[in-house]
Coordinates of C-alpha atoms in Angstrom, one line a residue:
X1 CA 22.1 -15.9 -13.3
X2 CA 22.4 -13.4 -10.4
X3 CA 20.4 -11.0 -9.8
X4 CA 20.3 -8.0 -7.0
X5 CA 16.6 -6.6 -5.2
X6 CA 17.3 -3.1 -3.5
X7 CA 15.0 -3.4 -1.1
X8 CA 13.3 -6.0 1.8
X9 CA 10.0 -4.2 1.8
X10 CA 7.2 -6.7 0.6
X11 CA 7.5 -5.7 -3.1
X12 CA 11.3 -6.5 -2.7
X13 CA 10.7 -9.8 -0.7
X14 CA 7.8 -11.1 -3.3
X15 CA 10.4 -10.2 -6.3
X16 CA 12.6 -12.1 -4.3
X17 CA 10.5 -15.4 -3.4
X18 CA 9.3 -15.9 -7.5
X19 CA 13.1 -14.9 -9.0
X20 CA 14.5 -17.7 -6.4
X21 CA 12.0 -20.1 -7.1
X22 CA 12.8 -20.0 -10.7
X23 CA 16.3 -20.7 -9.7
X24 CA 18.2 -17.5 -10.1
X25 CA 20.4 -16.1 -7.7
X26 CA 19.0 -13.6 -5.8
X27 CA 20.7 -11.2 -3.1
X28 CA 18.4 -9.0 -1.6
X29 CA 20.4 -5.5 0.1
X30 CA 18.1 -4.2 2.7
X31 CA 19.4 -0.9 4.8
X32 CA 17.9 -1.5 7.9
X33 CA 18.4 -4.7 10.2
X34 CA 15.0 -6.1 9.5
X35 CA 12.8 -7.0 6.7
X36 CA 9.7 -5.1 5.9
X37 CA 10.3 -1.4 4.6
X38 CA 7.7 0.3 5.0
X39 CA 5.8 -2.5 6.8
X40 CA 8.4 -1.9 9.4
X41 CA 8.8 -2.3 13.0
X42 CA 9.5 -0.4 16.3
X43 CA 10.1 -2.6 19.6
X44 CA 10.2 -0.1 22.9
X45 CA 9.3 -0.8 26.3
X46 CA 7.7 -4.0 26.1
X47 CA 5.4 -2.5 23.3
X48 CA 5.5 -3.7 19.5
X49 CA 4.9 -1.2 17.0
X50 CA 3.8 -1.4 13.1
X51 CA 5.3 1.4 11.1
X52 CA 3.3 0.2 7.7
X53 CA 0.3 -0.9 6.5
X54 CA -2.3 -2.1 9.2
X55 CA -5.2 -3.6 6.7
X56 CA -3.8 -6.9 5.4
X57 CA -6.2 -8.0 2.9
X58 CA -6.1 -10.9 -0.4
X59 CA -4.5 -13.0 1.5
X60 CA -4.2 -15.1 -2.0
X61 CA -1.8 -13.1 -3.1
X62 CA 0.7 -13.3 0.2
X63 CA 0.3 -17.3 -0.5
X64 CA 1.5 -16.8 -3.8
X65 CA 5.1 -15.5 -3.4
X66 CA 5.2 -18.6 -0.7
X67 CA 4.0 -20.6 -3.1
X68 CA 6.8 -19.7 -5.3
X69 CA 9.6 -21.1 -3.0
X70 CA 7.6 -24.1 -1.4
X71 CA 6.2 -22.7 1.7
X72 CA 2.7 -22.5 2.8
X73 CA 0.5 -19.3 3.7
X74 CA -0.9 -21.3 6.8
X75 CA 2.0 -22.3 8.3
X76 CA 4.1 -19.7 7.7
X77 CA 1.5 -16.7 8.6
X78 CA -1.2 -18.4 10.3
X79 CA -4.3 -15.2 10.5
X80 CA -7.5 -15.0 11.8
X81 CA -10.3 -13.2 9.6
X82 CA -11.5 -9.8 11.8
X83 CA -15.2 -9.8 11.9
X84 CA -15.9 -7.2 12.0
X85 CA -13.7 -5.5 9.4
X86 CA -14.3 -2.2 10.4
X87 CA -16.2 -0.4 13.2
X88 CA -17.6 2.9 11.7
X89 CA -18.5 5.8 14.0
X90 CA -20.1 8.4 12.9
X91 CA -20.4 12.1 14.2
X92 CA -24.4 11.7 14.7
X93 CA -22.9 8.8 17.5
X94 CA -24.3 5.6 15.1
X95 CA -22.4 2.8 14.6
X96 CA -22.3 0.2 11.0
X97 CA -19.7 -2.7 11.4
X98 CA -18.2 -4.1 8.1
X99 CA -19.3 -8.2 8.6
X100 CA -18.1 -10.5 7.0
X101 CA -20.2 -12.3 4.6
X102 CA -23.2 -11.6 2.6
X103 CA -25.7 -12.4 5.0
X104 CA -24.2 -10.6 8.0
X105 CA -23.4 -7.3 6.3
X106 CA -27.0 -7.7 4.7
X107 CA -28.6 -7.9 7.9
X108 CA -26.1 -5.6 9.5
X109 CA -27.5 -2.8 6.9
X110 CA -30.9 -3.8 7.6
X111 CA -30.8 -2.8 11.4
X112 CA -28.7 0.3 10.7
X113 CA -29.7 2.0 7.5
X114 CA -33.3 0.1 6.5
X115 CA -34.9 -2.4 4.5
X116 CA -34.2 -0.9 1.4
X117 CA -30.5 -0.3 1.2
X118 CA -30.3 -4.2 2.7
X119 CA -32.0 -5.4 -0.5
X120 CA -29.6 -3.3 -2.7
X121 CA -26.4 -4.8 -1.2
X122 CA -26.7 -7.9 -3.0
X123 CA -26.6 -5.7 -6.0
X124 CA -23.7 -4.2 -5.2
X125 CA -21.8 -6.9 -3.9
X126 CA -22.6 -8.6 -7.4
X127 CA -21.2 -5.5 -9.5
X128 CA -18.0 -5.2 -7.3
X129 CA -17.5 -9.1 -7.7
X130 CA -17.7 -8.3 -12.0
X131 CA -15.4 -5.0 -11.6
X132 CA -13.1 -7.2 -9.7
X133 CA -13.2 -10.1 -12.5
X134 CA -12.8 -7.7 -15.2
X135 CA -9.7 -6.0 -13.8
X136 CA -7.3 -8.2 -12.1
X137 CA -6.0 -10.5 -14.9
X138 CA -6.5 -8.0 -17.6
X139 CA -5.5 -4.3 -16.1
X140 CA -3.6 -4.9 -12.3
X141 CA -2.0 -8.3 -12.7
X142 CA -0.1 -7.2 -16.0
X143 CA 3.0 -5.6 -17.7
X144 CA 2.1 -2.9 -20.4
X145 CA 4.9 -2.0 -22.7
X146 CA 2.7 0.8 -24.3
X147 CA -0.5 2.4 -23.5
X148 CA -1.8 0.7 -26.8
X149 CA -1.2 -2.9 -24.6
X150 CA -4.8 -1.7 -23.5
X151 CA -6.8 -2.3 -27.3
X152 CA -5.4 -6.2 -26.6
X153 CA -8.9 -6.7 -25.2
X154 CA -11.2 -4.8 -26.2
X155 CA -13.6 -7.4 -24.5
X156 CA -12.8 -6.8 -21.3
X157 CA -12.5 -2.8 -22.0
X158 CA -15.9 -2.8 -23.1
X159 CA -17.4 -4.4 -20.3
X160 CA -15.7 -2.3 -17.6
X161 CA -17.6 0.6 -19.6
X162 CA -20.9 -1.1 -19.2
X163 CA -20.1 -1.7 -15.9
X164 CA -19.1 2.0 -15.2
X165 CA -16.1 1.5 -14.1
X166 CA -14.9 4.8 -15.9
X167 CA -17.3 6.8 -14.0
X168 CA -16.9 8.2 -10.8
X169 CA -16.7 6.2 -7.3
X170 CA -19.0 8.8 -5.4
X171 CA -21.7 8.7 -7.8
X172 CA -21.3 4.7 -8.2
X173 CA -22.1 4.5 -4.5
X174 CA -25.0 6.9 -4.3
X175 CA -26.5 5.5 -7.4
X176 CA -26.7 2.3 -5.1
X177 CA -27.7 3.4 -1.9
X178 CA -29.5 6.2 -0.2
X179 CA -28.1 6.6 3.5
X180 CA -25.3 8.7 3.7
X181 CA -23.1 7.0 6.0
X182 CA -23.4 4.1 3.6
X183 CA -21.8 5.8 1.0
X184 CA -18.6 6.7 3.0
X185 CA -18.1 3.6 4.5
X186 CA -18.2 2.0 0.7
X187 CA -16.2 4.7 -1.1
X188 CA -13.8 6.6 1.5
X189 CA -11.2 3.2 0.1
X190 CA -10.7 5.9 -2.5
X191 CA -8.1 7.4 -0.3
X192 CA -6.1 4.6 -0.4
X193 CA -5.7 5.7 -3.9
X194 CA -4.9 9.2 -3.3
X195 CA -8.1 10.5 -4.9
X196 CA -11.8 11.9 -3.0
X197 CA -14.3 9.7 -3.6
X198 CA -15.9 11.9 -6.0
X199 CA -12.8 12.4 -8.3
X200 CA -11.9 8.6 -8.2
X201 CA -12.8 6.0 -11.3
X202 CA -15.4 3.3 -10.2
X203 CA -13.0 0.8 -11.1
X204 CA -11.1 1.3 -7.7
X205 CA -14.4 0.1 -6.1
X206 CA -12.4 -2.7 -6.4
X207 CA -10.4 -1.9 -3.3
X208 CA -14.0 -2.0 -1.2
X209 CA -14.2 -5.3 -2.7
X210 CA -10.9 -6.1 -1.8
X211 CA -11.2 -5.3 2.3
X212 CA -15.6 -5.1 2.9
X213 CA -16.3 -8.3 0.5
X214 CA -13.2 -10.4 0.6
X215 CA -12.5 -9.6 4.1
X216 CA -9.8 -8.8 6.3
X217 CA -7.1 -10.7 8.5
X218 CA -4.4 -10.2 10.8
X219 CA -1.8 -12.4 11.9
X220 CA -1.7 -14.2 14.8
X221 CA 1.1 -13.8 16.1
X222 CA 3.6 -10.7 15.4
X223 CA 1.4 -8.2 13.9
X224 CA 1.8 -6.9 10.3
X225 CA 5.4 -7.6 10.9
X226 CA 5.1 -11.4 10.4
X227 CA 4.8 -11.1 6.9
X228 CA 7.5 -9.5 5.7
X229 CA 9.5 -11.9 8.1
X230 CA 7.5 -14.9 6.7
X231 CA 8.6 -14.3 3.3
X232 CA 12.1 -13.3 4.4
X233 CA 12.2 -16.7 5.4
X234 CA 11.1 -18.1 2.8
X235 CA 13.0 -17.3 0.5
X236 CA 16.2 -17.4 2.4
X237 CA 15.6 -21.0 3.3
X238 CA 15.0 -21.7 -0.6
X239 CA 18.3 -19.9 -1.4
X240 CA 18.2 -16.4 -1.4
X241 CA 20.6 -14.0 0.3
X242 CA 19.9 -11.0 2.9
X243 CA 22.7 -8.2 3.4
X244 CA 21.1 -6.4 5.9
X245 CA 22.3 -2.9 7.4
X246 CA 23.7 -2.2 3.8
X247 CA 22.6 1.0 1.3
X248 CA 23.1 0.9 -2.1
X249 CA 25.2 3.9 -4.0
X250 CA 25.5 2.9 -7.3
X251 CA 23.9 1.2 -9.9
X252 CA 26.9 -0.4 -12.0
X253 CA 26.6 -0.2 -16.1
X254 CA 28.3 -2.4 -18.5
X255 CA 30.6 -0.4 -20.8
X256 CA 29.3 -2.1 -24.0
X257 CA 25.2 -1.7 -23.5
X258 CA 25.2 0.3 -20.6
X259 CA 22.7 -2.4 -18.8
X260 CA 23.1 -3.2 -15.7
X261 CA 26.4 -5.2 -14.0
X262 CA 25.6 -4.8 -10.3
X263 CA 25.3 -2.7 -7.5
X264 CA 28.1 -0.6 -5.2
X265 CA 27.7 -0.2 -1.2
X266 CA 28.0 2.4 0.6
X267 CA 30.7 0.2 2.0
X268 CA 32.6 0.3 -1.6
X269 CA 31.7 -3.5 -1.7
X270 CA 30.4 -4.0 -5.7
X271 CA 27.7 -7.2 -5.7
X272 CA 28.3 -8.2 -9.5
X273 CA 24.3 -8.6 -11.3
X274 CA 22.7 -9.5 -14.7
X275 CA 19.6 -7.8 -13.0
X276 CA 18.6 -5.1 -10.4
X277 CA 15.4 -4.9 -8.9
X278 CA 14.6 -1.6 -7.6
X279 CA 12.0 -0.6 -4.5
X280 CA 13.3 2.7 -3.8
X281 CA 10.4 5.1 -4.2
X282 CA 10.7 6.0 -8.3
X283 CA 11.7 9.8 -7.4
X284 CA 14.3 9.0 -4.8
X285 CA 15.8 6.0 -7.0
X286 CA 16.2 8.4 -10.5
X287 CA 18.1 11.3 -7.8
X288 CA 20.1 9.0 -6.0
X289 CA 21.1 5.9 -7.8
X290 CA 20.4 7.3 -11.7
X291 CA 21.2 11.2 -11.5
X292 CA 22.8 11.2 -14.8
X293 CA 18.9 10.5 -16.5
X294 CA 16.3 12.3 -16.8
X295 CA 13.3 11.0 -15.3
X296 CA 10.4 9.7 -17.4
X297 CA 7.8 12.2 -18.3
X298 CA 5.5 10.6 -15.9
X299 CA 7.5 11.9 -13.1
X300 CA 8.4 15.2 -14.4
X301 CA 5.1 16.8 -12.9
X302 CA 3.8 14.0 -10.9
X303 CA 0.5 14.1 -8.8
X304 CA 1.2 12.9 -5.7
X305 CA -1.1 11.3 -2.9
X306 CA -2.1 13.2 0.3
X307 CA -0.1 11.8 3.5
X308 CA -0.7 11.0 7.0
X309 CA 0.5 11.8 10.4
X310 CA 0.6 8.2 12.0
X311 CA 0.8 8.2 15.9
X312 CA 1.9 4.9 17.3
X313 CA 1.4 5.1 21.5
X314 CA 1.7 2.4 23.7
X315 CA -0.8 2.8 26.5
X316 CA -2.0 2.1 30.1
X317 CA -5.3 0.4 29.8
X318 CA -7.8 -1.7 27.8
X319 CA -10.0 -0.3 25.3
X320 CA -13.9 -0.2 26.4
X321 CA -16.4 -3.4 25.3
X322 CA -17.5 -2.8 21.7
X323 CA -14.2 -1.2 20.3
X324 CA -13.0 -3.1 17.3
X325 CA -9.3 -3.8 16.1
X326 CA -10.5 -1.3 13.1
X327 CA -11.8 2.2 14.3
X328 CA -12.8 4.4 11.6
X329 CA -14.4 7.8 12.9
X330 CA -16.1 9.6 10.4
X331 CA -16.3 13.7 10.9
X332 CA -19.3 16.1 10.0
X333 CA -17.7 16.9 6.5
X334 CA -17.0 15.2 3.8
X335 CA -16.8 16.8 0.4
X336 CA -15.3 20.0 2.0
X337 CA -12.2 18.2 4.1
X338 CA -11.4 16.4 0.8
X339 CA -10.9 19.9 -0.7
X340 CA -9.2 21.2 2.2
X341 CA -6.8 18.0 1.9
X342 CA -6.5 18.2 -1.7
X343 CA -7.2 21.3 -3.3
X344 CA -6.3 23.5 -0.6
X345 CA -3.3 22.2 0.6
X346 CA -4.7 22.4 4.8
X347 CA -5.6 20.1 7.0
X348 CA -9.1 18.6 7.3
X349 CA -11.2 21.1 9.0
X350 CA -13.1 18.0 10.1
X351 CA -11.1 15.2 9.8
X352 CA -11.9 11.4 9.6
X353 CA -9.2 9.5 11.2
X354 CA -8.4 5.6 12.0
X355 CA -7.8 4.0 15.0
X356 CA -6.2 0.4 15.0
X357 CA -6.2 -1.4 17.7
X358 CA -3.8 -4.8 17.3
X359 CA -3.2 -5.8 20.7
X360 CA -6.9 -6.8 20.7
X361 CA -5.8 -9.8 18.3
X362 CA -2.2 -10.1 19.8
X363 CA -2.3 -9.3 23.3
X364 CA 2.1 -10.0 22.9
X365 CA 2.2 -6.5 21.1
X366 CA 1.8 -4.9 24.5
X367 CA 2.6 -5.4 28.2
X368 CA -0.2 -7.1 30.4
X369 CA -3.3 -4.2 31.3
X370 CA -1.7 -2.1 28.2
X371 CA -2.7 -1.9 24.7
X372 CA -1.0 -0.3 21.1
X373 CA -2.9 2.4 19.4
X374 CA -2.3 3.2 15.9
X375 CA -4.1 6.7 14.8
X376 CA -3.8 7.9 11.1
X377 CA -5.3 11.1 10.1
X378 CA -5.0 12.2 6.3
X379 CA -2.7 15.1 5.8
X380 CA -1.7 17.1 2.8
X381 CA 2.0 15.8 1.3
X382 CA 4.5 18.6 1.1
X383 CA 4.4 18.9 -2.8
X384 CA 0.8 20.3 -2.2
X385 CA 0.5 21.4 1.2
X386 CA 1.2 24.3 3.3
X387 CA 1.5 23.5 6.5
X388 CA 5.0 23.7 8.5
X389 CA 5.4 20.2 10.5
X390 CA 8.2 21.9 12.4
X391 CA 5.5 24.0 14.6
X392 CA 2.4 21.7 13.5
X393 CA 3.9 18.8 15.4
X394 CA 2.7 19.7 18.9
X395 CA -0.4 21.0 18.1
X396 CA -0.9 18.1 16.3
X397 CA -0.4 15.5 18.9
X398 CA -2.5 17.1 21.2
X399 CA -5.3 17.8 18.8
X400 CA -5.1 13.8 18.6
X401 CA -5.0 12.8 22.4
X402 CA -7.7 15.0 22.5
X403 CA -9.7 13.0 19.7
X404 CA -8.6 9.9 21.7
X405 CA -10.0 11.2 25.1
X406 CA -13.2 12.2 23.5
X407 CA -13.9 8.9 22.1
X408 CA -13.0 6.6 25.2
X409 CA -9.6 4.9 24.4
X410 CA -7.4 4.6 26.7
X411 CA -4.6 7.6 27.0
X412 CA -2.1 7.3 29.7
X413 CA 0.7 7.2 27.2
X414 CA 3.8 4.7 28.1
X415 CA 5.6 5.4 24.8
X416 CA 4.8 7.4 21.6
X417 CA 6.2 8.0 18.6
X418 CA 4.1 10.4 15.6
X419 CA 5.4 11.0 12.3
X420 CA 4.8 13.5 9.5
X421 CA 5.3 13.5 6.4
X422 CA 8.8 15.3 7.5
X423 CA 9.7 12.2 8.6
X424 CA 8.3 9.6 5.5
X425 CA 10.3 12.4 3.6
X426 CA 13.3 11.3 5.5
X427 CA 12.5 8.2 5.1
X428 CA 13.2 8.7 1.1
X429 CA 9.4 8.7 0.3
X430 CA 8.7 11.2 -2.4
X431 CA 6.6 14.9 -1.3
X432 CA 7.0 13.2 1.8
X433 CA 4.1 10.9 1.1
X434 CA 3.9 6.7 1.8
X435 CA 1.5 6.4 -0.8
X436 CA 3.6 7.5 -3.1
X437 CA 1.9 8.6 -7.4
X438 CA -2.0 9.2 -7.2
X439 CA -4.0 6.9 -9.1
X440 CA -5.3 9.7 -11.5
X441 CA -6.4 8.6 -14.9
X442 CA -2.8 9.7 -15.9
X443 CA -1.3 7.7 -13.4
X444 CA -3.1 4.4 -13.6
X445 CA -1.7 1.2 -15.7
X446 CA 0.2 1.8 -19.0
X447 CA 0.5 5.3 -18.1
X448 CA 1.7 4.9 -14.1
X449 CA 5.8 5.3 -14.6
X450 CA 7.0 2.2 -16.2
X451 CA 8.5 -1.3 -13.9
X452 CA 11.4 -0.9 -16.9
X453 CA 13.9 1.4 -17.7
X454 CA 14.8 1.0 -21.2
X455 CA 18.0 3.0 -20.9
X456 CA 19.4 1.1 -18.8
X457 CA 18.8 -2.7 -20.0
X458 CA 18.3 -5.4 -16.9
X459 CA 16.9 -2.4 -14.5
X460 CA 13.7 -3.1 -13.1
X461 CA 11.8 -1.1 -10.9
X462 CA 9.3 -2.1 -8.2
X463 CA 7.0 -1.1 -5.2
X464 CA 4.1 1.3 -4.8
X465 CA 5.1 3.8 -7.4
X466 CA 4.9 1.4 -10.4
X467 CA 2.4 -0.5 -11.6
X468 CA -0.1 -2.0 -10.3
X469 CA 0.4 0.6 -7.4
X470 CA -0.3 1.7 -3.9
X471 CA -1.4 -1.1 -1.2
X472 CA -0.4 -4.4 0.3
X473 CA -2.0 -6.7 -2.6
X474 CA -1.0 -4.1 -5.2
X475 CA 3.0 -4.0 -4.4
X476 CA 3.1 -7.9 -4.0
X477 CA 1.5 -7.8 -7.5
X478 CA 4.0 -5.6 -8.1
X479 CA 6.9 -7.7 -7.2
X480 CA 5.6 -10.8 -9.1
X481 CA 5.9 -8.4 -11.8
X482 CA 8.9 -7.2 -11.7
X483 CA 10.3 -10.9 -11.4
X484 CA 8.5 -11.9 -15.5
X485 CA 10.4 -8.4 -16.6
X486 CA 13.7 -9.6 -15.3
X487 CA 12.8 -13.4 -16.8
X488 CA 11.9 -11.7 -19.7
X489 CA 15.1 -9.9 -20.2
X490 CA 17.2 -12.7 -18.9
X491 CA 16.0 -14.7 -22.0
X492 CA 16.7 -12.1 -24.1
X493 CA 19.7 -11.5 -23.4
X494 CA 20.9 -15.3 -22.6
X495 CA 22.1 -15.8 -26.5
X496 CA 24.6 -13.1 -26.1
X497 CA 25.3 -12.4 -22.4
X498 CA 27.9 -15.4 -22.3
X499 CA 30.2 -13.6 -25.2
X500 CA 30.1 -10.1 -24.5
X501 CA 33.0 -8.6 -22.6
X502 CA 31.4 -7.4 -18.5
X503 CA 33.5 -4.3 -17.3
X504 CA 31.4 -2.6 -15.4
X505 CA 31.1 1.5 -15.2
X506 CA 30.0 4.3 -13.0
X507 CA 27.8 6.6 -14.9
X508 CA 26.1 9.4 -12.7

């Protein structure tokens, strides 16, 4: 059976490495020339860029679409563990590195923050570990077909409530330990959800798990990039197709159930399909490819995550001793630049921001003597915000090179390229966001917009805006998926498929 993935990002490419393996027939359409999506890549002047995600973390769960088509994690991606995770500056000039390892970050916390928040990190480190149990098999790796999916295990419910986990994040974290730059470097993950700290569920202290427990690794060789192009090749070798350079227009529709029968290019090519995998952001996927149905109530008044102006420059000069691939710089504020990000719609009037450095690991990124920056600093979306990108750009930059300057990197700029959320918008990202739904309480599991659409039998949708959601474990998760809903109809449909008539329509 054939089946069509709109979309090489790494929710697209993970769909694609378990449907092959399970011997369908799997064409993935991709628009640019290169895999990745968002976890894209810009080459310019002997300097590699990452567009995407630069905190690759669970590396379990990039072996597992590998897995799927025969290939191995090591030899396909082979990574070195970053140690430390992080570097943390904070505005008072102190420093706390994210180790690796119990006994490291232990004694790490010990000559930073005290005796007594060291003893309480094997405390913490234990109820992260139970959160972590609890929720992965149960409530992130899992299809719902109804919010009632969640009374299935009431077990597991039950624990996450004596655990806290329905609490709130902030108040987790302070509950646990007393110095203050301890409970941003354990909770400010919440942004990675799209909520403050304070407004986030404790159960996305799972995500600190994920990158200050578990660790964090970077390929070495290729950056980012190599993964996407790992499991492109993957899956191509084990039978899989690429059309690269191609958009999608249409979704096609049978005439008899109105499920799916393919896909039309731009070109006016049609790719005939029993299934369609979608990994267009949900609100760019209903308007262009489904504009004759309404969009689920979920995305009717969506809450969307804040965005971030990334600046990608490819520099003269080596970073100083000490610098880490991970910069995190902490400002003065806290509580009050969440509200200016989130309730007010303005930028941070102190803004943390996050350097990455990935030329320290993979000197090939960047000419000899020069390095690549990547700086993110968290910016309203446009649903939300009020700021005009057309005359904030410039200001912005400089406001940046100025951060830079002040904090010792290197600045004699070779190449640059910043974008705003003008430009994700572009991009077909939703309020102009690349974290697409907030994981609000409304927004999480049986109640984040559905991977199915049930009007439209054999479509299934995938990527950071369905469940599980936003982040590089989440939307591999999500790709894995998205490949047992298409089994799943595929099965159902097998007893009756062969008999009915397949002329396919344009609706929309």
């Amino acid at each position: 059976m054939r089946v069509v993935v709109i979309g090489a990002g790494l929710a697209g490419l993970a769909a694609a490495c378990h449907l092959t393996g399970r011997g369908y027939e799997v064409t993935v359409v991709e628009r640019e020339d290169v895999p990745g999506g968002r976890n894209g890549l810009i080459v310019r002047e002997g300097f590699t860029f990452d567009t995407g995600p630069s905190v690759l973390t669970m590396r379990d769960l990039i072996a597992d679409p590998l897995r799927a088509v025969g290939a191995d994690l090591d030899d396909m991606i082979p990574m070195r563990r970053l140690d430390p995770a992080y570097r943390a500056q904070f505005a008072d000039g102190s420093t706390i590195r994210v180790r690796y390892g119990r006994e490291a970050m232990r004694t790490e916390i010990a000559d930073t923050c005290g005796s007594v928040d060291a003893a309480a990190f094997d405390g913490f480190v234990d109820w992260l570990q139970d959160l972590y149990v609890a929720e992965m098999p149960h409530f992130i790796d899992r299809n719902f077909n109804s919010p009632l999916d969640l009374l299935s295990r009431p077990d597991v419910a039950a624990k996450l409530v004596r655990l806290g986990g329905f609490g709130r994040l902030g108040n987790a974290i302070r509950r646990r330990f007393t110095d203050d730059r301890l409970h941003r470097l354990f909770s400010f993950q919440a942004m990675y959800a799209g909520l403050a700290p304070d407004e986030a569920l404790a159960i996305y202290a799972v995500i600190t798990y994920m990158d200050s427990i578990e660790g964090v690794w970077f390929p070495e060789s290729g950056g980012m990039h190599a993964v996407p192009v790992a499991l492109a090749t993957a899956a191509e070798k084990a039978g899989a197709q690429f059309r690269y350079g191609a958009s999608v227009a249409d979704v096609l529709r049978r005439s008899d159930t109105g499920g799916v029968a393919g896909v039309r290019l731009d070109s006016g090519e049609q790719l005939a399909a029993d299934a369609v995998v979608c990994t267009l952001d949900l609100p760019t996927a209903y308007e262009k490819l489904l504009p004759d149905l309404t969009p689920p109530r979920s995305l009717r008044r969506p809450r969307y995550s804040p965005s971030a102006v990334v600046w990608h420059l490819g520099v003269r000069g080596l970073p100083e001793p000490g610098v880490s691939h991970h910069n995190i710089h902490f400002g003065h504020e806290w509580g009050g630049a969440f509200d200016d990000l989130m309730k007010r719609g303005t930028l941070m009037g102190d803004a943390s921001r996050l350097v990455t450095i990935p030329s320290l690991d993979d000197p090939s990124l960047a000419p000899e003597g020069c390095s690549t920056l990547f700086v993110l600093e968290p910016v309203p979306n446009l649903a939300d915000g009020h700021i005009d990108w057309v005359r904030e750009r410039g200001p912005m930059r400089e406001r940046l090179l100025g951060f830079l300057e002040q904090e010792g990197y290197p600045t004699d700029v070779v190449t640059e390229e910043l974008v705003t959320p003008l430009d994700w918008q572009q991009q077909g990202m939703a309020a102009g966001t690349p974290f697409a739904l907030a994981h609000t309480f409304a927004q999480t599991g049986p109640f984040r917009p559905a991977n199915v659409e049930r009007r439209v039998p054999g479509l299934v949708f995938s990527g950071s805006g369905t469940v599980p959601g936003v982040g590089v474990p989440m939307v591999l998760i999500s790709g894995k998926l998205a490949a047992d809903r298409v089994g799943e109809y595929l099965r159902d449909d097998a007893s009756t498929s062969a008999t009915r008539p397949r002329r396919a329509s344009r609706r929309g």
